[in-house]
Every structure is written in structure tokens, then in C-alpha cells.
XYZ file of C-alpha atoms in Angstrom:
622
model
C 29.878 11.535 0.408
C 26.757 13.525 -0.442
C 26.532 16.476 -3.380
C 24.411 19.094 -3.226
C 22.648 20.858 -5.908
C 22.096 24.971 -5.883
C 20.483 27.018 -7.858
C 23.250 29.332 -8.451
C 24.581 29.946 -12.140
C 27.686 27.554 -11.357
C 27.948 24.578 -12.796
C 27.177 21.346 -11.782
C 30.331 19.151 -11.142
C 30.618 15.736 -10.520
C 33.224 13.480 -8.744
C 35.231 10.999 -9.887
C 34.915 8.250 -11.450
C 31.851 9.007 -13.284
C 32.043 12.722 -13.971
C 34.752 15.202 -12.957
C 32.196 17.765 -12.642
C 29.946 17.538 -9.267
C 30.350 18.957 -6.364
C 27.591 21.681 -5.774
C 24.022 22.341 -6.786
C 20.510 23.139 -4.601
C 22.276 24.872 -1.190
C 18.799 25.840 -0.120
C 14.943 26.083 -1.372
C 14.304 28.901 -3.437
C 10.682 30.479 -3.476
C 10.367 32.761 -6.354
C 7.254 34.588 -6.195
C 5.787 37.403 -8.926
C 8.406 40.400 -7.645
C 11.050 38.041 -7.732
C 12.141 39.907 -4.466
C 14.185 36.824 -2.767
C 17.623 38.057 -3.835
C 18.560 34.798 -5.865
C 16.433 33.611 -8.708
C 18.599 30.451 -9.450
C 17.470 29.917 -13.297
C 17.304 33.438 -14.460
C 19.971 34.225 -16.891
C 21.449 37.482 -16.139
C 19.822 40.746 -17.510
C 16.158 38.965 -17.996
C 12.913 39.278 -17.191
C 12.500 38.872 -14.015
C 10.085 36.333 -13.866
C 11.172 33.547 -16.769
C 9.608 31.467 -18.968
C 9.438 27.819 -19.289
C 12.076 27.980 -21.951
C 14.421 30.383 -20.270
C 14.133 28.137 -16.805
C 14.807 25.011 -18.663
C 18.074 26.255 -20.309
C 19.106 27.184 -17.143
C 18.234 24.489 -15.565
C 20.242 22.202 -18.052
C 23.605 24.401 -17.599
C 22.801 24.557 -13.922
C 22.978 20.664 -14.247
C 26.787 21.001 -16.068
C 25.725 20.770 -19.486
C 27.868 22.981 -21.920
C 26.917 21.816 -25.469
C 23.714 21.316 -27.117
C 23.539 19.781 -30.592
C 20.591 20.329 -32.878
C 18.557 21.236 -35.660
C 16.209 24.115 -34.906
C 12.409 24.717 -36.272
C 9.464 27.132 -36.258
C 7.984 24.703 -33.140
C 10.914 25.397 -30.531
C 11.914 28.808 -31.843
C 11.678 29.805 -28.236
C 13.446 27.294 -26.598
C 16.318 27.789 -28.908
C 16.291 31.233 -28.264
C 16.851 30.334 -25.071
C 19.470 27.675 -25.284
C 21.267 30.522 -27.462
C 21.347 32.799 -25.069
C 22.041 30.831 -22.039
C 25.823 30.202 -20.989
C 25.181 26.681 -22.805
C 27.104 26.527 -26.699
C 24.491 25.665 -29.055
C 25.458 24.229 -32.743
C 23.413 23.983 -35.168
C 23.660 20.853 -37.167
C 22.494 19.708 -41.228
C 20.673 16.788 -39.540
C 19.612 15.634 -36.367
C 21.163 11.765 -36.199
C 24.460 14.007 -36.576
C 23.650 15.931 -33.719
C 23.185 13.222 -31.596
C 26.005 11.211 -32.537
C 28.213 14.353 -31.590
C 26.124 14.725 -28.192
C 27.585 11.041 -27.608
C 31.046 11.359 -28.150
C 30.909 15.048 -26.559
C 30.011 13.451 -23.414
C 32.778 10.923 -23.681
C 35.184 13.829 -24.506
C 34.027 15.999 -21.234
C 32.434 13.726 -18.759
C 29.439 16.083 -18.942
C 25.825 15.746 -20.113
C 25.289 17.154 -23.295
C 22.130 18.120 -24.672
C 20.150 17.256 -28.520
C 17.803 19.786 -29.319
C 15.209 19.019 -32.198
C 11.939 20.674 -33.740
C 8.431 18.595 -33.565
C 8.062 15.724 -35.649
C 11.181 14.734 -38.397
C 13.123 16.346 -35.728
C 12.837 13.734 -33.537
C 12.489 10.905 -35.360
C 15.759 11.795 -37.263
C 17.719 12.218 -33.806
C 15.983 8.826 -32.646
C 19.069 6.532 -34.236
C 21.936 8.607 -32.076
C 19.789 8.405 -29.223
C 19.430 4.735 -29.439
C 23.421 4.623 -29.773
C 23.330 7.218 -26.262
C 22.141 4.340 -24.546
C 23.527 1.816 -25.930
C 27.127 3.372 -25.522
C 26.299 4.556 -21.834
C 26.235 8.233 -22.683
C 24.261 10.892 -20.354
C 22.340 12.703 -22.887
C 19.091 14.945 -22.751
C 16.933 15.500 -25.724
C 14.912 18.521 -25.505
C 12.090 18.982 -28.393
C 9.313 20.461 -29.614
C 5.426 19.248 -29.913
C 2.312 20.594 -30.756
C 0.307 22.673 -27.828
C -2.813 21.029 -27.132
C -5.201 22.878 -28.493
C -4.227 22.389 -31.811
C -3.397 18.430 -31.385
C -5.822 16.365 -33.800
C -6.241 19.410 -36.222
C -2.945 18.376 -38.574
C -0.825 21.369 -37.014
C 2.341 21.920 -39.289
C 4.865 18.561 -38.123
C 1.669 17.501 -35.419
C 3.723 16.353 -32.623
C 1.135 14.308 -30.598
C -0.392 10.970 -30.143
C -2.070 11.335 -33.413
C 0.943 10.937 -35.306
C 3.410 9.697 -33.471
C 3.458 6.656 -30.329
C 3.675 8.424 -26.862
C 4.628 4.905 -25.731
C 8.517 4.440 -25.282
C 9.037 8.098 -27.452
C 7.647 10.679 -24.601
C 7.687 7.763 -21.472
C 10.281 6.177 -19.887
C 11.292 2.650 -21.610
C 13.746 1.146 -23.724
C 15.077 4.029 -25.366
C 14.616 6.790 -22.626
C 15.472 6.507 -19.349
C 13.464 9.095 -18.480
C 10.872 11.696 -20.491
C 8.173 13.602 -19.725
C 5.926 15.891 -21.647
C 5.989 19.575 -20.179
C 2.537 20.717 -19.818
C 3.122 23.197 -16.676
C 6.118 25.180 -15.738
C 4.884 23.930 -12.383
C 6.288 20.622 -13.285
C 9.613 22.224 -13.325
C 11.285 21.574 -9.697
C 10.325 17.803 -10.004
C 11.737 17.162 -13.279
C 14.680 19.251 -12.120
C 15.040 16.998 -9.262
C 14.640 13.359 -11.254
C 16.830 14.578 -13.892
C 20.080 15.849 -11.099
C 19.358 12.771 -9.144
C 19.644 10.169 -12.228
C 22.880 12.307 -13.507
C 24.319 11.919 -10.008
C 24.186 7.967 -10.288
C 26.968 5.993 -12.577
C 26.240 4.712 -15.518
C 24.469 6.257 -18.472
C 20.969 8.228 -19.006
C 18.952 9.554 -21.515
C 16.126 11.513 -21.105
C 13.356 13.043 -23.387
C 12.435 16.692 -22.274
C 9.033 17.037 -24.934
C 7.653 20.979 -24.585
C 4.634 22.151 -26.484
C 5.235 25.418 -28.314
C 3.066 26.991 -26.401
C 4.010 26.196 -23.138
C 7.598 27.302 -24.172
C 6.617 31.000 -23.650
C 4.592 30.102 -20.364
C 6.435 32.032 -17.333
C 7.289 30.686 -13.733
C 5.456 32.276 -11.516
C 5.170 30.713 -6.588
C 7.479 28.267 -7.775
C 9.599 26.141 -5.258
C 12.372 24.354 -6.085
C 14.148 21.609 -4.400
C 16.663 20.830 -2.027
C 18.923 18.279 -2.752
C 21.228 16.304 -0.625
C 22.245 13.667 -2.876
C 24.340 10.772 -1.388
C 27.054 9.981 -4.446
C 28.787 6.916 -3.529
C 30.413 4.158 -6.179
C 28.432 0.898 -6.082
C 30.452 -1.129 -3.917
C 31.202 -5.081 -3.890
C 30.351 -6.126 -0.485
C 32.533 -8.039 1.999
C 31.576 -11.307 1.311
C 31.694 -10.938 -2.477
C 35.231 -9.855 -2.546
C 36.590 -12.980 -0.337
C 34.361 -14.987 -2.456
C 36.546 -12.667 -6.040
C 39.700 -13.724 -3.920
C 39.101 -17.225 -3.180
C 38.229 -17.958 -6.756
C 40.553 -16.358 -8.436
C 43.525 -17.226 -6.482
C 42.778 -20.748 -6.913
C 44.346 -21.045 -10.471
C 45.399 -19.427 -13.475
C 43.095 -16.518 -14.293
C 43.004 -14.108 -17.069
C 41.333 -10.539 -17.243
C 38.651 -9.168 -20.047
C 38.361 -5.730 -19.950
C 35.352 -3.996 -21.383
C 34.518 -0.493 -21.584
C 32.919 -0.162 -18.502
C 36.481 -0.430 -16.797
C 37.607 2.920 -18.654
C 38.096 4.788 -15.367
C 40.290 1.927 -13.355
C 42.985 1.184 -15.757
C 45.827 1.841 -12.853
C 44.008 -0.949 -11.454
C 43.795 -3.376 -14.096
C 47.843 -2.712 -14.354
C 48.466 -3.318 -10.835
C 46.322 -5.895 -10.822
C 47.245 -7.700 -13.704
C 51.417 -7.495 -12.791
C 50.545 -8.617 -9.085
C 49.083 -11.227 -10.568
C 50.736 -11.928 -13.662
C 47.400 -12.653 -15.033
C 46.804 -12.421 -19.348
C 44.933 -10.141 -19.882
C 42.648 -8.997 -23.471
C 39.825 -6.261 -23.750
C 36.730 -5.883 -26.433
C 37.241 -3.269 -29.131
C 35.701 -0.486 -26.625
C 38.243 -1.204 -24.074
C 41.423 -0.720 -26.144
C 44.176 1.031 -24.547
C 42.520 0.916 -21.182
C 45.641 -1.502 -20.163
C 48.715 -1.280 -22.667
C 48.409 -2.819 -25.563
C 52.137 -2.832 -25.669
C 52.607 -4.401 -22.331
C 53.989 -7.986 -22.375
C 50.926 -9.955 -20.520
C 48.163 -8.368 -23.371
C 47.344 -10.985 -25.157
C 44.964 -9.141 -27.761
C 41.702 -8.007 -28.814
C 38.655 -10.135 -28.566
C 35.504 -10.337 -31.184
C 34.992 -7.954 -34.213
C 38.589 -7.069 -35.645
C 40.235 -9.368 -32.636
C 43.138 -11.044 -32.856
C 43.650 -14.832 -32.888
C 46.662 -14.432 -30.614
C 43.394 -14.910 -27.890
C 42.731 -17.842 -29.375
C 45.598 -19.064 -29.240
C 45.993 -18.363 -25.278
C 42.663 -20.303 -24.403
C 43.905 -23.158 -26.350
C 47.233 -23.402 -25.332
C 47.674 -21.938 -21.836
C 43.656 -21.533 -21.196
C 43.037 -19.868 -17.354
C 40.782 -21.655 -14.950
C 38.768 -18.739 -14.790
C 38.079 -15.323 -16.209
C 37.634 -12.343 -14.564
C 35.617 -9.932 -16.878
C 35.384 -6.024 -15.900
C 32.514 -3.919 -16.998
C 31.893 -5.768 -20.991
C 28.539 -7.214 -21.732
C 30.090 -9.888 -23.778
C 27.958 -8.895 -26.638
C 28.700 -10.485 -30.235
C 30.630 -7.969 -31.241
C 32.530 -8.792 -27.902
C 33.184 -12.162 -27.993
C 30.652 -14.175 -30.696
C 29.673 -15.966 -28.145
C 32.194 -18.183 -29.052
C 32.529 -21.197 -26.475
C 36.297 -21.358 -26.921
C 36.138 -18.345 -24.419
C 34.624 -20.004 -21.324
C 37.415 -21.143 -19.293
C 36.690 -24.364 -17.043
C 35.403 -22.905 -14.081
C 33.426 -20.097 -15.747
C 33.653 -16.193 -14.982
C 33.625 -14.055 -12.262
C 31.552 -10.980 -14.131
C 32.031 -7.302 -12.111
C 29.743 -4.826 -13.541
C 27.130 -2.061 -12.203
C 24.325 -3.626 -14.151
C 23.002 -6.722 -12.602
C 21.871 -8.047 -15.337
C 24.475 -8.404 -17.411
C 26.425 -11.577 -15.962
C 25.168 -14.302 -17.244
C 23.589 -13.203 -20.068
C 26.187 -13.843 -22.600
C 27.145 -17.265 -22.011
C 24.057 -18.733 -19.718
C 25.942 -22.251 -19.521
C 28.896 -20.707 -18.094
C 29.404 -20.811 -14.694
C 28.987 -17.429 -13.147
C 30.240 -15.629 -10.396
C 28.222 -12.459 -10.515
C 29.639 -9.132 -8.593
C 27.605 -5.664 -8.889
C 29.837 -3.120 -8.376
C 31.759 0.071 -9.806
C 35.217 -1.519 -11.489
C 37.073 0.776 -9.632
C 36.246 0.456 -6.279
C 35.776 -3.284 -6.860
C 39.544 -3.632 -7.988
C 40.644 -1.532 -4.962
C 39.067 -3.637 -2.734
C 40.480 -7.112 -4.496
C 43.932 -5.555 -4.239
C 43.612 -4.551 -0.929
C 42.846 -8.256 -0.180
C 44.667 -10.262 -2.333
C 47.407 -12.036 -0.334
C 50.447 -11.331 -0.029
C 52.862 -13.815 -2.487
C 56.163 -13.846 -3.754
C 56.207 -12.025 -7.519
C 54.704 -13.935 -10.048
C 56.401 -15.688 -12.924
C 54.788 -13.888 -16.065
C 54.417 -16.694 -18.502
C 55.520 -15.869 -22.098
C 52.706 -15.193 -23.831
C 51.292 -14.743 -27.326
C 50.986 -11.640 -28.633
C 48.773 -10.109 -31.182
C 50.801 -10.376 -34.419
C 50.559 -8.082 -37.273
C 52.404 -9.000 -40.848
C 54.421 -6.085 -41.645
C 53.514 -5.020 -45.049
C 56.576 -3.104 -46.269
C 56.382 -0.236 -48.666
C 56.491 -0.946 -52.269
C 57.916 2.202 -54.107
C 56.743 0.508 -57.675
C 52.911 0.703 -56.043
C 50.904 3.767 -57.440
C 47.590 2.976 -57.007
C 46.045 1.759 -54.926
C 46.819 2.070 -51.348
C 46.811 -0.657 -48.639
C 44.804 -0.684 -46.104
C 47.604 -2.587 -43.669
C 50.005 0.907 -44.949
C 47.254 3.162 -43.989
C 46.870 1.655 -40.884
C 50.662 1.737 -39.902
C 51.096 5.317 -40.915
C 48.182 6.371 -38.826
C 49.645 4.405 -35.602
C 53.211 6.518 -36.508
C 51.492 9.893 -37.530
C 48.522 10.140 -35.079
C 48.295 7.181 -32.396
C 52.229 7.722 -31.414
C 52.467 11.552 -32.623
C 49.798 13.105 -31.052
C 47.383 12.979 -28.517
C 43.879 13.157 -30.789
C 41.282 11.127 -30.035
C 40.711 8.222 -32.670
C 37.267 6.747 -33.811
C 36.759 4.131 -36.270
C 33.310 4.055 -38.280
C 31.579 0.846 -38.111
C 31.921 -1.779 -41.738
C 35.602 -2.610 -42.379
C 36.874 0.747 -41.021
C 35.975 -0.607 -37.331
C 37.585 -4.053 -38.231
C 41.060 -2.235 -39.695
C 41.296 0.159 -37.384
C 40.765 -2.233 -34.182
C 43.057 -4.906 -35.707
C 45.860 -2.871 -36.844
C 46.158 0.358 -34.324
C 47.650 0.293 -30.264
C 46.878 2.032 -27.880
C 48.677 2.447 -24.321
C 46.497 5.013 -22.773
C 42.563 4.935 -22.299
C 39.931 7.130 -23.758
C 42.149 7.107 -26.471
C 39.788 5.011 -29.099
C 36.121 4.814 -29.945
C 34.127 2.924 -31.510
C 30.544 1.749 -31.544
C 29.589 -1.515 -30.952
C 26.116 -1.949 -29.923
C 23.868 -0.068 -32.372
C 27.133 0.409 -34.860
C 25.239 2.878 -36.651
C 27.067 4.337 -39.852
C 27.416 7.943 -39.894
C 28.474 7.487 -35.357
C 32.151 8.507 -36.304
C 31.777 10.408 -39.440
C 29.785 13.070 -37.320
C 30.416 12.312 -33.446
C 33.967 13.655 -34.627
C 32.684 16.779 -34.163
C 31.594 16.357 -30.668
C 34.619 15.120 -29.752
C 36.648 17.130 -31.117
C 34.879 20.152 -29.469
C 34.355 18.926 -26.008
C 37.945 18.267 -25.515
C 39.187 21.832 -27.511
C 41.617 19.646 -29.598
C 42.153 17.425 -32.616
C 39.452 14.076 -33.065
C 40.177 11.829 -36.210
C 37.386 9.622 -37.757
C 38.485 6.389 -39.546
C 35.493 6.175 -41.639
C 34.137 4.380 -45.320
C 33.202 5.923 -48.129
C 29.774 4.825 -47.293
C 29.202 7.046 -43.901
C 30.713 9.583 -45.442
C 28.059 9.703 -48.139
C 25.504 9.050 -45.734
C 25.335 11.913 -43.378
C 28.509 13.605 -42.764
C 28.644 17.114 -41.044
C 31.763 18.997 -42.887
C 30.009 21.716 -42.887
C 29.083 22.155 -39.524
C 32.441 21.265 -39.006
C 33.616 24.493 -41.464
C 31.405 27.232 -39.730
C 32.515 26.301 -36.071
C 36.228 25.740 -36.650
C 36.031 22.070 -35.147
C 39.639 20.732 -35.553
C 37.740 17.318 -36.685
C 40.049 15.165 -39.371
C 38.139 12.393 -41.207
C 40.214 9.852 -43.085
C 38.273 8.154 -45.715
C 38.457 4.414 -46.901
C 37.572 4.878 -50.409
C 37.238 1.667 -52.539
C 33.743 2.568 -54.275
C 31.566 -0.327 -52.145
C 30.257 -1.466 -48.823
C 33.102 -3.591 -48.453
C 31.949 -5.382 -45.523
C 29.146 -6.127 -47.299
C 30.691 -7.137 -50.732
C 33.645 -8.748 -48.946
C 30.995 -10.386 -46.348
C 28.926 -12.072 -49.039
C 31.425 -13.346 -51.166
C 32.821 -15.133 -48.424
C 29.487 -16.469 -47.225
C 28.567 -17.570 -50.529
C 25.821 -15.650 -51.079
C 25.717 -14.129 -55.127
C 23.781 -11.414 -56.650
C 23.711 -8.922 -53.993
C 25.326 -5.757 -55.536
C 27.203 -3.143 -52.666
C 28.858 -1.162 -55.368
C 28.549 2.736 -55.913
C 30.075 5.745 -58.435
C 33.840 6.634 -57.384
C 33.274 9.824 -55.354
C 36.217 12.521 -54.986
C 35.594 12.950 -51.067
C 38.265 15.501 -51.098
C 36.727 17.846 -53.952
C 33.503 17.647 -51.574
C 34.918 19.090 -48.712
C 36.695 21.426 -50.405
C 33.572 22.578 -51.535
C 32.107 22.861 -48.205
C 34.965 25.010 -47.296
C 37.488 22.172 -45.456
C 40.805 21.722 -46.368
C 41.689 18.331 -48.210
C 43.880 16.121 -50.213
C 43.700 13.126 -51.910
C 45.742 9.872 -51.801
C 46.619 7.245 -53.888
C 50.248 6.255 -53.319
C 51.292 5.098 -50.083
C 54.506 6.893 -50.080
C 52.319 10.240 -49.283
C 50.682 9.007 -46.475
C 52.201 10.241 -43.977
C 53.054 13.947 -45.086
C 48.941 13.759 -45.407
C 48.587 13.075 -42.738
C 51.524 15.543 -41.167
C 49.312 18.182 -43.343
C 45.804 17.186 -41.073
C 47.375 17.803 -37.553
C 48.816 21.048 -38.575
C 45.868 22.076 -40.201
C 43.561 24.841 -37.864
C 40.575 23.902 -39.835
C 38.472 20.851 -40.525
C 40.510 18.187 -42.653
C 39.613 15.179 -45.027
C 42.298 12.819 -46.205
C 40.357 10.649 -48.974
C 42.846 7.695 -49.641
C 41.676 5.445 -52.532
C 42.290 2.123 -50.937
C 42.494 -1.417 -52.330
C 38.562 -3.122 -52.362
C 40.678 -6.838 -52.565
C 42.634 -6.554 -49.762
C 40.425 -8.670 -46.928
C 39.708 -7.056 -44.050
C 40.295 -8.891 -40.789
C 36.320 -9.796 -39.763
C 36.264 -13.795 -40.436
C 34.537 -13.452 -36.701
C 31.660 -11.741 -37.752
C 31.183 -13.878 -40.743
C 31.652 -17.125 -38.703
C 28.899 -15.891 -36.364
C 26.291 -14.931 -38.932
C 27.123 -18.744 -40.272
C 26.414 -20.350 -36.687
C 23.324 -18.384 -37.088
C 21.975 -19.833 -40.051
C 23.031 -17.710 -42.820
C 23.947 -19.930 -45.776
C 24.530 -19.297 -48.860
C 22.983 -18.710 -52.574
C 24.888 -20.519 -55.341
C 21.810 -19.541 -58.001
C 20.591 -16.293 -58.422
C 16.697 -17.719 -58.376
C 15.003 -20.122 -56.181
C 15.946 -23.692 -57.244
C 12.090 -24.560 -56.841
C 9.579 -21.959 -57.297
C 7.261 -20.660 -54.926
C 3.789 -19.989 -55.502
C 1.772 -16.939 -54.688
C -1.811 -16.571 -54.998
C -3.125 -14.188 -57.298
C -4.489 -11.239 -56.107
């Protein structure tokens, strides 16, 4: 199958399973010259000049390539650009900071399956969106950055935010590298078609991509003028397991016991997975990305592996451990799996993922059965050739196991976690259909433990970069991509960090936040205690969250009994404006991350039982 990509006004859509948006774009070459006089001028928004600038073109160029949000901060530098953006079919919103921004662009792309777009001024307003941006590609997200930076002529002379190689490192932050996938300074609007081209072609292929648009200020305001642009015929295929790797998938896995790990790569086959898993009767378990991608409630799930996990997996590769594992589209990161060696099963992994680099990495001792391929077409094809048996007999199991924690009418103050926890899973997992995200610290760990989820693209969290602050504002992007409620599970301590109520006030984003409030980093505090190490303080003032957004013009209540949970909760669905439930929580109750603090053990963290040295250590004066 091939798309094409035309310079009409339509959007670009893409195909499933990586975007349910392509199907058209580039028909035919377009020549614009000065009078305009071809008929169609494919990045002119209607009722313009006839001959754009660089900043009109690239707006349209961007919505011509299915973008429909862009997040930012704007500044004196890229006034023009954001004039343009404004007026172009995209919806620009206009952020406090620019991390927020891109955190929203993130989880707006996972909302809509589209590319979004982070717009920033020259200098701070990059470097403050550089943290989401690092989470973009982390994540897998297909994000563009457009910015600002100073016009050559005035680079060297300390221009207001300089924007050059005078202040800033053009390596890595305006080339290609580890954080962009692609960027390019704009110094012609001749450069135009071929960064039109790279960018369509990269947002055709699976997988993520984020790319750094930089234009000077002045170039902004340059206009097109004999400019061809491209014809596309762009072949959009799934990467696709060959013959001989799929009789090798069947030959190994049919030779004994094998269990599944689903990662979040595998968000787009879960009818798969299913069918796989019951032909099978295989176990199957998923990292904290993947949940809900197969049933958590379905008898062969046997739990969630690494950060907030459940031991009920541990328990399985002990007791009933599988030959081999198959493992679809996870890195098998630490937060993943800890690299723990009780989850290499005797014969190793067969490891199906689009990146080729990722088998093997985790677990380099581990024999490896490496597969490159698109989960979902890889999974068709297994099924397609897995022989033909007699039903399997599903073994019984374990099953992740949660102590009920009943209500206690004689409790004022204040509030369990494990309660909270339970009436979110009855009041939003199982009474709605909003989109949950958990905040990284003991939010992530609560939330990951405690909630189920039978559907996928249900849950979201970050586990690569685990920034604070992801979920507190890529709420917002979430909730406005998909037109309907988003809830953030977040700590106090994101919330004080960068939180976007107010953006969330003037564009009537249905976004709920639900705030752990027990006055500390608790993963810290809780962390450190249990590692042994003293001193370290990761206390702060008691903040009324609630009061806050009521100032910024939310609606909000506070919570400290756990019998008013749920009508809080009830209160936050129903609500048509942007919501904060700030529940005073219990700072004793232990939060289920043992894993994390067993790994940063293995890793040579130890403890401090005095608060100074035992011997002293010299430095020379100076």
C-alpha cells in the first residue's frame, strides 16, 4: 500500500496501526510562481496573500501533515509564526510554561494518533520545552517543535534571548541526534519542499519522531516565491517478520510452556494477544505502560511486572516458570523488569519489536531470539501458523492479589491510599470511559498496583524519563485531543511544580487532577528510610491544593474522610469545567515500590547510619 501526500488543505490521514489518519497528501507537483496563477496554491490559507511567507507556509504545511494542536508559550522572536499558527486551521494553546506544553503535545498524540506540534520563543523557550521533548521520545510520541532564533545578522551581538551558537550548542539541539530525530535550522523558504518531504516521509513510518523546526525571526516574514514542491508516493507498509522468522517464533514456542510480556509497543494488537494467549493458554503479564492492553481481569493475567508490579509474577516464574518468554514491543527497561534474573526463563526470550536494537539489551546473558517486526502483523502471522491442537488446558494460575482494606467509619483523617485507589477503580476505571494517568513518585506505584484495566489506551504513565509535572499537565492534552474527560493521579509535589490549571480554566479542558497530599516526596522519604540512608529531609508546608485552583478559577473540593470519596469523585465527572480533588492522604502507609528500592541496592546504594563521615576527608585549602 502506498499514501500519497497533496497539497490540498485536507488533512493528512494515516492508516492503521500507527495513525488512523493517512490516506492522502502530494497528488501532483505544484509550481507556484510570483502571480500565483496555477489554480492551487497548496499552503496558502484561505483569504491570504497570495504569495506566503515562510511562517504562513509552515503552518500550513504542519496541518497539511494532520497536525491539529499546537502547544506553546509565545514571545516577541516568533510573533509571526504564531500569528500564523493562530490563524491556520491548527488550535493553538497557549501555555504558563513550556515543559507543560510539551508534556500535553505527548499525551495529545496518544489521545488522537496525530502529530502534535510545541511551539516556543528563542532561548528559555526552548530550553524549558527540552524536558517534555526528551519524554516525546522516550514515550514514542510524533511531535514537532517549532521555535524561534535569532536572524543572522544580529547573532554574536547579545540580541534579546540570542538564539545561536553563541549561547546555546547547535550540536544535538538544532541537528539530528539523541533528542531529535530530525531538525533543521530554516535559513531559506527555499528549503521548504525538502523539509516538507523528510518530515511526511518520517511521520509515514511507525514508531515515534521528533523533530526541531528552528526559524530565525527574520526569515519568518520571508515569502515563497518559483517554489516546487514534492511529489510523494510513499510506500506505508507494517514492518513485517519474515518467513523464516515466524517458523523459527513457532518452533520455539511450541516446544514448551511459554508465557507472554506485553509492553507498550503492543498497544494496537491486543485482539491478538487475546487470541493468542487463549489458543495457547499461555500466562501472560505486561509492564506498567501496557496495562489493560490484555484484561487484567482475564483468568491467564498473571500481573504487572517492575515498578508497582505485583509479586503474583513472581510467584509464576518460581512455581510454574515457562520455558520461554515471548516479549511484545517492551524494552525491558528497569522500570520494566529490574533486570531482575528471576525473569529469564530457561531457554531465554523470543523479543518482537520494530527497533532492532532493543532485544538483547536488557538481559545480554539471556538467550535471545530476536524478531523485527510490527506486533501486529507479527501476531497475525504466528496465528496464522500456529498448528492446529486440541484446546489447551489453562493452568490455574496466580493472580495479582490486592488486601481489601475495608472502610473504617471511626477514620476521619487521614485517608488511605489503598481506599483512594478502590474508589477510583469503582468511580472512574469501571464508571466511565476517561483516560487515567498516574504521575511518576508513589502516585505511579499506587495507581499501577491497585487500578485494572480491561481495555487498552486506557492508562498512562511515564516510564522512561518519569519526569514530574508529565501527568499533572499532559492531562490537558489528553483530555483535549480526545474531546472528553482525562484524570491525573498526581503528588503534591508535581502539582507544586508546574501544573497548568489555568490553562486548563481558560480553554474549558474537562482535565480532573486527583492529588496525593501527605506534605513530602514520599517516594523519597519512604525510599530512604527504607534504604537506610538518614538526614535527607523531603518534607514541605501543607498546601490547600483545592483553595489554589479555586483561585485559578477550577472547581474543587477537599478530602479527608474516606467515606466522601466517592461522591468527590461523582462531583469531578459531572463537572463541565476543570476539577481538583485534593485528598489528604496517609504519609505512613507504604507504597508498593520495594522493586525500585531493591534495584537501587543491587546498584550500590547503601546506606548512612551517621549523619557525618565516620572518617574525615581532607581538602586542600584554597
Amino acid at each position: 500500500m502506498s499514501k500519497k501526500y497533496t497539497g490540498s488543505n485536507s488533512p493528512l490521514i494515516t492508516t492503521e496501526p500507527y495513525s488512523k489518519y493517512v490516506e492522502s497528501a502530494l497528488d501532483e507537483s505544484h509550481q507556484l510562481d510570483k502571480s500565483g496563477k496555477n489554480g492551487i496554491q497548496p499552503f496558502l490559507p484561505d483569504g491570504t496573500d497570495p504569495t506566503p511567507s515562510v511562517a504562513d507556509a509552515t503552518a500550513q504545511m504542519l496541518s497539511n501533515l494532520g497536525v491539529s494542536y499546537a502547544f506553546g508559550v509565545a514571545g516577541g522572536a516568533m510573533a509571526s509564526l504564531w500569528g500564523a499558527l493562530s490563524n491556520s486551521s491548527i488550535e493553538v494553546l497557549n501555555f504558563r510554561h513550556e515543559a507543560g506544553a510539551a508534556f500535553a503535545a505527548v499525551e495529545a498524540y496518544f489521545a488522537s494518533d496525530r502529530p502534535t506540534v510545541v511551539f516556543t520563543t528563542a532561548g528559555p523557550g526552548i530550553t524549558n520545552s527540552l524536558t517534555g521533548l526528551f519524554a516525546a521520545r522516550g514515550e514514542g510520541a510524533k511531535v514537532i517543535l517549532v521555535s524561534a532564533c535569532t536572524s543572522a545578522q544580529n547573532r554574536g551581538r547579545w540580541a534579546i534571548q540570542e538564539t545561536s551558537s553563541y549561547t546555546l550548542p547547535s550540536g544535538g539541539m538544532f541537528t539530528s541526534g539523541a533528542l531529535f530525530n530530525y531538525a533543521i535550522t530554516i535559513e531559506s523558504a527555499a528549503q521548504l519542499p525538502q523539509i516538507f518531504r523528510k518530515l511526511a516521509l518520517a511521520l509515514a513510518q511507525p514508531g515515534g519522531f521528533v523533530a526541531h523546526l528552528s526559524i530565525p525571526t527574520g526569515v519568518q516574514t520571508s515569502l515563497l516565491e518559483d517554489v516546487s514542491w514534492p511529489q510523494l508516493d510513499i510506500p506505508h507498509s507494517a514492518i513485517a517478520p519474515n518467513k523464516q522468522a515466524i517458523a523459527k517464533s513457532v518452533e520455539l514456542l511450541s516446544a514448551g510452556r511459554f508465557a507472554i510480556w506485553v509492553g507498550f509497543g503492543a498497544r494496537e494488537a491486543a485482539e491478538e494477544i487475546r487470541q493468542l494467549a487463549e489458543k495457547t493458554g499461555a500466562a501472560v503479564m505486561s509492564s506498567p505502560r501496557a496495562k489493560g492492553i490484555f484484561p487484567e481481569d482475564h483468568p491467564q493475567y498473571i500481573g504487572v511486572t517492575g515498578l508497582g508490579g505485583h509479586a503474583s509474577v513472581f510467584t509464576y516464574m518460581q512455581e510454574q516458570p515457562p520455558l520461554r518468554t515471548l516479549v511484545l514491543g517492551t524494552r525491558l527497561g528497569e522500570p520494566t523488569s529490574f533486570w531482575s534474573p528471576a525473569m529469564v526463563p530457561p531457554r531465554g526470550f523470543v523479543h518482537v519489536d520494530i527497533d532492532p536494537e532493543v532485544p538483547g539489551v536488557a538481559y545480554p546473558y539471556a538467550e535471545t531470539f530476536s524478531v523485527r517486526s510490527d506486533i501486529k502483523t507479527y501476531l497475525q502471522e504466528l496465528l496464522k501458523h500456529w498448528p492446529e491442537t486440541d484446546s489447551p488446558s489453562v493452568e490455574t494460575l496466580p493472580r495479582p492479589k490486592h488486601e481489601e482494606v475495608p472502610l473504617d467509619l471511626d477514620i476521619d483523617y487521614p485517608v488511605r491510599p489503598e481506599v483512594l485507589m478502590a474508589a477510583i477503580q469503582k468511580v472512574i476505571v469501571e464508571g466511565s470511559d476517561a483516560v487515567v494517568m498516574a504521575e511518576c513518585g508513589n502516585s505511579f506505584t499506587w495507581s499501577t498496583h491497585f487500578l485494572q484495566f480491561s481495555q487498552a489506551n486506557r492508562y498512562r504513565v511515564s516510564t522512561g524519563v518519569g519526569a514530574m509535572g508529565h501527568a499533572v499537565t499532559g492531562v490537558l492534552g489528553a483530555a483535549q485531543a480526545r474531546n472528553g474527560k482525562a484524570v491525573a493521579i498526581v503528588g503534591d509535589g508535581a502539582m507544586l511544580m508546574n501544573n497548568e490549571i489555568s490553562t486548563a480554566v481558560k480553554y474549558k479542558i474537562p482535565a480532573i487532577w486527583i492529588v496525593l497530599n501527605d506534605a513530602r516526596y514520599n517516594m523519597c522519604h519512604q525510599g530512604m528510610k527504607i534504604l537506610g540512608l538518614k538526614g535527607a529531609d523531603a518534607t514541605m508546608p501543607v498546601t490547600n491544593f483545592a483553595m489554589i485552583a479555586r483561585g485559578m478559577g477550577a472547581e474543587a473540593i477537599a478530602v479527608v474522610r474516606e467515606t466522601d470519596l466517592e461522591s468527590a469523585l461523582e462531583q469531578a465527572l459531572a463537572a463541565k469545567v476543570p476539577f481538583l480533588i485534593d485528598v489528604v492522604i496517609d504519609p505512613d502507609r507504604l507504597a508498593p515500590s520495594g522493586g525500585r528500592n531493591k534495584s537501587l541496592a543491587a546498584q550500590g546504594v547503601k546506606s548512612s547510619p551517621t549523619k557525618t563521615p565516620a572518617k574525615a576527608v581532607s581538602f586542600p585549602s584554597v
